[in-house]
Coordinates of C-alpha atoms and ligand atoms in Angstrom, one line a residue:
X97 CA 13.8 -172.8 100.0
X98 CA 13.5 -171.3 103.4
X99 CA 16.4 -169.9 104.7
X100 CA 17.7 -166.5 106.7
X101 CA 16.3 -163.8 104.3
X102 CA 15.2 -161.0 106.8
X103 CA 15.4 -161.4 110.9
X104 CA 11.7 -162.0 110.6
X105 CA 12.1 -165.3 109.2
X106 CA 13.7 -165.9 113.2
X107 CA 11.2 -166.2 116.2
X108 CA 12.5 -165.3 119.6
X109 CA 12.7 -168.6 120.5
X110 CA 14.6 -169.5 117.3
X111 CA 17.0 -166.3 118.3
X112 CA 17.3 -167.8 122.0
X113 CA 18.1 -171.3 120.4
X114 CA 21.0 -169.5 118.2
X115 CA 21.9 -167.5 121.5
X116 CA 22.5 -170.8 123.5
X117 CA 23.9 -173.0 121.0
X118 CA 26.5 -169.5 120.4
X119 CA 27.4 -169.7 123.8
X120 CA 28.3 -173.1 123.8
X121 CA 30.8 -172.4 121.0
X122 CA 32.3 -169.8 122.7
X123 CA 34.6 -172.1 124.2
X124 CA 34.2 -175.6 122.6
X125 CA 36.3 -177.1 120.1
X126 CA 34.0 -177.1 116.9
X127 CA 32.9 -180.6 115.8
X128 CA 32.7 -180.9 111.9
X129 CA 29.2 -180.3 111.6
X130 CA 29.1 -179.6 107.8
X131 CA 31.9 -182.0 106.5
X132 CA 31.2 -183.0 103.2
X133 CA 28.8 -179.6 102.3
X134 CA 30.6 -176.9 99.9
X135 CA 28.9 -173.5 101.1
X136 CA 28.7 -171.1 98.9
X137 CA 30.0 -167.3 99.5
X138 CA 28.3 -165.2 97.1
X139 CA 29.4 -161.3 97.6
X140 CA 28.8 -159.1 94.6
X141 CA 29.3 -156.3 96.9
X142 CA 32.5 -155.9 98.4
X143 CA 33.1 -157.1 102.5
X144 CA 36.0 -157.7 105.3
X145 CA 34.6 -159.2 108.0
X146 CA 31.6 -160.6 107.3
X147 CA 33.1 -162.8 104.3
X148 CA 36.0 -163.8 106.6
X149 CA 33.8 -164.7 109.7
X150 CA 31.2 -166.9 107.4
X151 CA 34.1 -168.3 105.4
X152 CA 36.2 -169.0 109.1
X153 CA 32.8 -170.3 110.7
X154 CA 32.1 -173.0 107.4
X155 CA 35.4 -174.2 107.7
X156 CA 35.9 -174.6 111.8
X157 CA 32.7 -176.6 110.7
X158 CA 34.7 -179.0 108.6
X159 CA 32.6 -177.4 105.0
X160 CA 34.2 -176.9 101.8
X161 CA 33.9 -173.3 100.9
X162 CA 34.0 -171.8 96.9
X163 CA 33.1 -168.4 96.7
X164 CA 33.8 -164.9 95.2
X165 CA 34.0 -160.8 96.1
X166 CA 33.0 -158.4 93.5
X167 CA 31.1 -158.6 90.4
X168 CA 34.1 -158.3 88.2
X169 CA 35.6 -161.3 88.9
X170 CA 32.6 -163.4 87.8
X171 CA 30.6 -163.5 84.9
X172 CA 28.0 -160.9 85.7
X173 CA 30.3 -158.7 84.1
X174 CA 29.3 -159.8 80.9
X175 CA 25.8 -159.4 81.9
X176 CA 24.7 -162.5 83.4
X177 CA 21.4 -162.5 85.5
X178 CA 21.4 -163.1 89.4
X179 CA 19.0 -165.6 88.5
X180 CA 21.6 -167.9 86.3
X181 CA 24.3 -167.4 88.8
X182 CA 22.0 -168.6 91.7
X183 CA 21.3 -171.6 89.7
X184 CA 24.8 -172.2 89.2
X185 CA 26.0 -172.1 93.0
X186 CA 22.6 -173.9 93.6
X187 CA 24.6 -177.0 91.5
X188 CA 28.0 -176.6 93.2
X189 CA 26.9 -175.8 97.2
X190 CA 24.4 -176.7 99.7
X191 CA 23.9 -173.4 101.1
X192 CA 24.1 -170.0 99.6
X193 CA 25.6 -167.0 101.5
X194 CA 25.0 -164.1 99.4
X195 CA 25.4 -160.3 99.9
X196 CA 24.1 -157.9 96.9
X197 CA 24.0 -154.1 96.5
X198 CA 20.0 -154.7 95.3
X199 CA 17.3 -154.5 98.6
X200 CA 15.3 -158.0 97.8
X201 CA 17.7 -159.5 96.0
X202 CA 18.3 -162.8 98.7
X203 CA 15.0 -162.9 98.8
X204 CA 14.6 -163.0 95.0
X205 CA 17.9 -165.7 95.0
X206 CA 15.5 -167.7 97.5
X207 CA 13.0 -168.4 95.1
X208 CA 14.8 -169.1 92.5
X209 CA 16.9 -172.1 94.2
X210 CA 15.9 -174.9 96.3
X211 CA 19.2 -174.4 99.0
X212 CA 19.1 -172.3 101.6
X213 CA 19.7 -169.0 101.5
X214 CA 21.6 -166.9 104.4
X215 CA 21.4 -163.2 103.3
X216 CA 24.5 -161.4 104.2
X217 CA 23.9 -157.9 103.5
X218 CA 21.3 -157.0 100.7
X219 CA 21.4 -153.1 99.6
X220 CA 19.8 -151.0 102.3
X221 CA 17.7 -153.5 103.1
X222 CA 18.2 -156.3 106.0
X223 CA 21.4 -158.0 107.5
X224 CA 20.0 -160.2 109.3
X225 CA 22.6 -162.1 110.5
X226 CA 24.7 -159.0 112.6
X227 CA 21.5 -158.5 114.5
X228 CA 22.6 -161.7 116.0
X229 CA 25.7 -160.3 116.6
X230 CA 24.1 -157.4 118.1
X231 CA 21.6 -158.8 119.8
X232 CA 24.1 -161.9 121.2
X233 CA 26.5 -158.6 122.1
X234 CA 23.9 -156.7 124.2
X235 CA 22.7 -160.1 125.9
X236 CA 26.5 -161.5 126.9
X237 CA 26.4 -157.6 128.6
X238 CA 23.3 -157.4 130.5
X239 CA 21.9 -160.8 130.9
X240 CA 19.0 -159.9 128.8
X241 CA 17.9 -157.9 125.9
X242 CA 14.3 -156.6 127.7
X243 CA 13.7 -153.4 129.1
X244 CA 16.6 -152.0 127.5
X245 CA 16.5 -148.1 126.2
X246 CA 18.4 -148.6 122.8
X247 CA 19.7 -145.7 121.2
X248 CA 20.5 -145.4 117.3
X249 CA 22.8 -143.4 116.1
X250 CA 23.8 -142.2 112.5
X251 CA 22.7 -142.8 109.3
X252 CA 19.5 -144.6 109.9
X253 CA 18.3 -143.9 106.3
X254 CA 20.5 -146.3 104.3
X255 CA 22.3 -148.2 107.0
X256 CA 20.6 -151.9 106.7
X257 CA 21.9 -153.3 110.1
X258 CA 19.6 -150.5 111.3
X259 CA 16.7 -151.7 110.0
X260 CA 17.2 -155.7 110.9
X261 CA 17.6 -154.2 114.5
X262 CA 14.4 -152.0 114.5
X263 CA 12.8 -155.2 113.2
X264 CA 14.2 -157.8 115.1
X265 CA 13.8 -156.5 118.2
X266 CA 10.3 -156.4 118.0
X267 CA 10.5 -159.9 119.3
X268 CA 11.8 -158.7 122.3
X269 CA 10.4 -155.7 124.6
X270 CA 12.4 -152.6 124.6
X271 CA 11.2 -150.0 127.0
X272 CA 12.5 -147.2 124.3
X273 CA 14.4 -146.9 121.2
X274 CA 16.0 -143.4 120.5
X275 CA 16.7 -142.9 116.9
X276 CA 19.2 -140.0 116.6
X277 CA 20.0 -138.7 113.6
X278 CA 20.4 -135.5 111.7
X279 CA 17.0 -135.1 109.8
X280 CA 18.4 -136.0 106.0
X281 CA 19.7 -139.1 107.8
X282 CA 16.0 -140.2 109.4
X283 CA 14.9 -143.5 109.9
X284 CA 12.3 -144.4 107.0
X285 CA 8.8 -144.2 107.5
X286 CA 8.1 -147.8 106.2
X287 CA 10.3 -149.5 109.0
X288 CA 9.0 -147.2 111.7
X289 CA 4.8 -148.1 111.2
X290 CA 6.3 -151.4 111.5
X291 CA 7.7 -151.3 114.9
X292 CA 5.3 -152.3 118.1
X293 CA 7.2 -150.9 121.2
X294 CA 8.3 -147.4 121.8
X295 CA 10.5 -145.0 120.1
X296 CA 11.7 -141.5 119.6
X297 CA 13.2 -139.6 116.6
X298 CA 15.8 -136.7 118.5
X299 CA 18.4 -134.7 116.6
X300 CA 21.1 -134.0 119.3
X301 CA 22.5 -137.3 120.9
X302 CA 23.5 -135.1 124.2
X303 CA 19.4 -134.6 124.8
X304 CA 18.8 -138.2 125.6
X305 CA 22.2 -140.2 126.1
X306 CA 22.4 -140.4 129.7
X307 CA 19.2 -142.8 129.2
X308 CA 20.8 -145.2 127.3
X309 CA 21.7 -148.4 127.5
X310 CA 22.7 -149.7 124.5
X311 CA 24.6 -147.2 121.8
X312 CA 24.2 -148.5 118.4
X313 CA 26.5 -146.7 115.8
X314 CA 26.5 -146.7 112.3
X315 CA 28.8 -145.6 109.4
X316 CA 27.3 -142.9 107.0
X317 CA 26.8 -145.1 103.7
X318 CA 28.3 -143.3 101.4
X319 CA 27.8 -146.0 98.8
X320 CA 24.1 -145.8 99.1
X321 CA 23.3 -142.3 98.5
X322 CA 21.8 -141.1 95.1
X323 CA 23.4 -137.5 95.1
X324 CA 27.2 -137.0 95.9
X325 CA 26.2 -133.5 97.8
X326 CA 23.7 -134.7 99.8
X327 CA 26.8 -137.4 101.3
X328 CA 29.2 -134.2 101.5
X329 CA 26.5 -132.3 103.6
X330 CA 25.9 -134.7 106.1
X331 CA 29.3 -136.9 106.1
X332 CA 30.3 -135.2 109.2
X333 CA 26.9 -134.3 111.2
X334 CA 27.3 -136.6 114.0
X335 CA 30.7 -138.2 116.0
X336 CA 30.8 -140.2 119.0
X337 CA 33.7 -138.4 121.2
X338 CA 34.9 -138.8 124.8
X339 CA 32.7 -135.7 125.7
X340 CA 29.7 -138.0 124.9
X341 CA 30.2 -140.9 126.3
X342 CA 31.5 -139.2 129.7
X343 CA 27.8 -138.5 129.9
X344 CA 26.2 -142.1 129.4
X345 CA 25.2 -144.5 132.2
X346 CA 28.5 -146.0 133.9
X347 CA 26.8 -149.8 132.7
X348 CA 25.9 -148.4 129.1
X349 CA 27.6 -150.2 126.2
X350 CA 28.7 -148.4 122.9
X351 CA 28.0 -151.2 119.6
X352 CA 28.9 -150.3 115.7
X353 CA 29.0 -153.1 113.4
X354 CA 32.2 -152.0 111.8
X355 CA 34.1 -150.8 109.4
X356 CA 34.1 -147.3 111.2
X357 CA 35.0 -144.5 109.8
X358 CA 35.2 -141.2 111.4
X359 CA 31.9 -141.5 113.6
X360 CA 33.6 -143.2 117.0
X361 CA 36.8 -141.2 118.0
X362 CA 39.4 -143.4 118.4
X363 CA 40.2 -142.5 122.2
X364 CA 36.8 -144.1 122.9
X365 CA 38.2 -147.5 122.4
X366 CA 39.8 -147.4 125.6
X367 CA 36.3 -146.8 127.2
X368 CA 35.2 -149.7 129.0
X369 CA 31.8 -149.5 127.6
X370 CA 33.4 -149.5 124.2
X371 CA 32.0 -153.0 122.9
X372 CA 32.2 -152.8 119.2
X373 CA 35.5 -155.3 118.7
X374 CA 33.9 -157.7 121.5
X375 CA 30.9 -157.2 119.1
X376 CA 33.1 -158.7 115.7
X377 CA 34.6 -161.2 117.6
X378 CA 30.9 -163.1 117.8
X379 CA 31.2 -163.0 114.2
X380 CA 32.2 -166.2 114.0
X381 CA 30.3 -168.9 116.6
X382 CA 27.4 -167.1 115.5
X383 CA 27.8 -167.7 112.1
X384 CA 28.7 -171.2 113.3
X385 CA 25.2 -171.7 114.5
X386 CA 23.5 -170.0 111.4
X387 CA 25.4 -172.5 109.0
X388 CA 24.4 -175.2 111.5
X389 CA 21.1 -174.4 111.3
X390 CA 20.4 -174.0 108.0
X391 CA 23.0 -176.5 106.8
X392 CA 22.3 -179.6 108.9
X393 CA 18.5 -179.5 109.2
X394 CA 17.5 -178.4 106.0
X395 CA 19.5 -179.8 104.1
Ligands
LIG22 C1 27.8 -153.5 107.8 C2 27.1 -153.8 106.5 O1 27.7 -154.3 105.6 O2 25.9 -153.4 106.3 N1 29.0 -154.1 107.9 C3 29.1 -155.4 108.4 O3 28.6 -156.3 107.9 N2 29.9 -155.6 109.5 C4 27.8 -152.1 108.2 C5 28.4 -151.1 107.3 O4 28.9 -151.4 106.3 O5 28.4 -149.9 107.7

């Protein structure tokens, strides 16, 4: 069943349409769109804010929501397959949120059940969903997402909300994406044939950060890596201090899509191009709009 596997399953047109309708939540009181659906929250892998904000936006919706965190609590610990448990919420919910510690594995849950799936979060691979934060963020800033230099910073390697970004702004036309990373941390080679509007792989962020508009930040993912020294060498290779940002554009804005760990100093908060907790709070009436989407019209 089609559903909101990878942000190219979105158009820009379908990404204005969630944009708009976003908007219009921002300061409406939310009509029970879903009442009478049970969605689903499916995390094997663990999550703060993105279970909160789906399980917040089905419920402002008027949905029932069942769901779980963690593998141990459920019965994959005694070794049942992804495929049996999909089956299972496919009986109990009309729409399947599902983050998973295996790239592929929404899309796998997709074809195995005939509900929607939204995936949030699967392995290194796509998060589709906080590129509509991101996206939403950067548009509620400038007006637009066009034209834009976009810089990317951190571990672009494992980090998936890096590689739904690359990806879904292909719909739009950046004038320059700077990927900056220390080299063990490089974006992959895959994702980058992919993309169809300019970019640049730098090192040093003080080389090019005056040209930016948009400063994406990302959290080493420790989780993700195969060797334990290859994490320890690089944990600390890159920070986002008020030396930096002194030198970016006075309209720049400065996006991570949380948890942060050590990579934003904490004095930058007070920066007004600081936009990261402005960023989480469109967790939810974006959410809202996916769950209308997927929920109401497809279902
Ligand atoms: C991101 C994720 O899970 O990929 N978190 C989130 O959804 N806000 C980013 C991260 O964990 O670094």
């Amino acid at each position: 069943m089609p559903g909101l596997v990878s942000i190219y399953d979105l158009t820009r047109q379908d990404m204005e349409e969630i944009f708009e309708d976003t908007e219009k939540r921002l300061n409406a009181q939310p009509r029970k769109e879903l009442s009478g659906k049970i969605v689903s929250l499916a995390f094997f892998e663990p999550s703060t804010r993105t279970y909160l904000s789906f399980e917040t936006a089905a419920k402002k919706l008027g949905a029932e929501v069942i769901g779980f965190t963690g593998e141990e609590a459920i019965s994959v610990a005694k070794g049942e397959s992804l495929a049996d448990t999909v089956r299972m919420l496919e009986n109990y919910s009309d729409i399947i949120v599902m983050r998973h510690r295996f790239d592929g594995a929404a899309k796998f849950a997709s074809r195995v059940t005939s509900k929607p799936v939204i995936n949030a979060g699967d392995g290194k691979h796509e998060h589709p969903t906080q590129t509509l934060i991101d996206l939403f963020t950067v548009r509620r800033n400038f007006g637009f997402i066009d034209n834009l230099t976009f810089g990317l910073l951190g571990d672009l390697k494992y980090a998936r909300v890096v590689n739904s970004l690359l990806r879904g702004l292909k719909a739009f036309r950046p004038k320059l994406a700077y990927l900056i990373s220390p080299e063990p941390l490089a974006a992959r080679r895959e994702i980058l044939e992919e993309l169809n509007y300019p970019y640049r792989e730098v090192r040093e962020p003080h080389e090019v950060i005056g040209e930016v508009d948009v400063l994406y930040v990302t959290r080493i993912q420790k989780e993700r890596f195969v060797d334990e020294q290859e994490y320890e060498r690089v944990k600390e290779s890159y920070k986002v201090d008020l030396k930096l940002v002194e030198q970016m554009k006075k309209d720049a804005i400065i996006l991570h899509a949380l948890p942060r760990v050590q990579e934003i100093d904490r004095r930058v908060d007070k920066d007004k191009r600081a936009k990261y907790f402005e960023q989480a709070s469109y967790g939810v009436p974006i959410r809202m709009s996916v769950l209308v989407k997927y929920g109401v019209e497809k279902a």
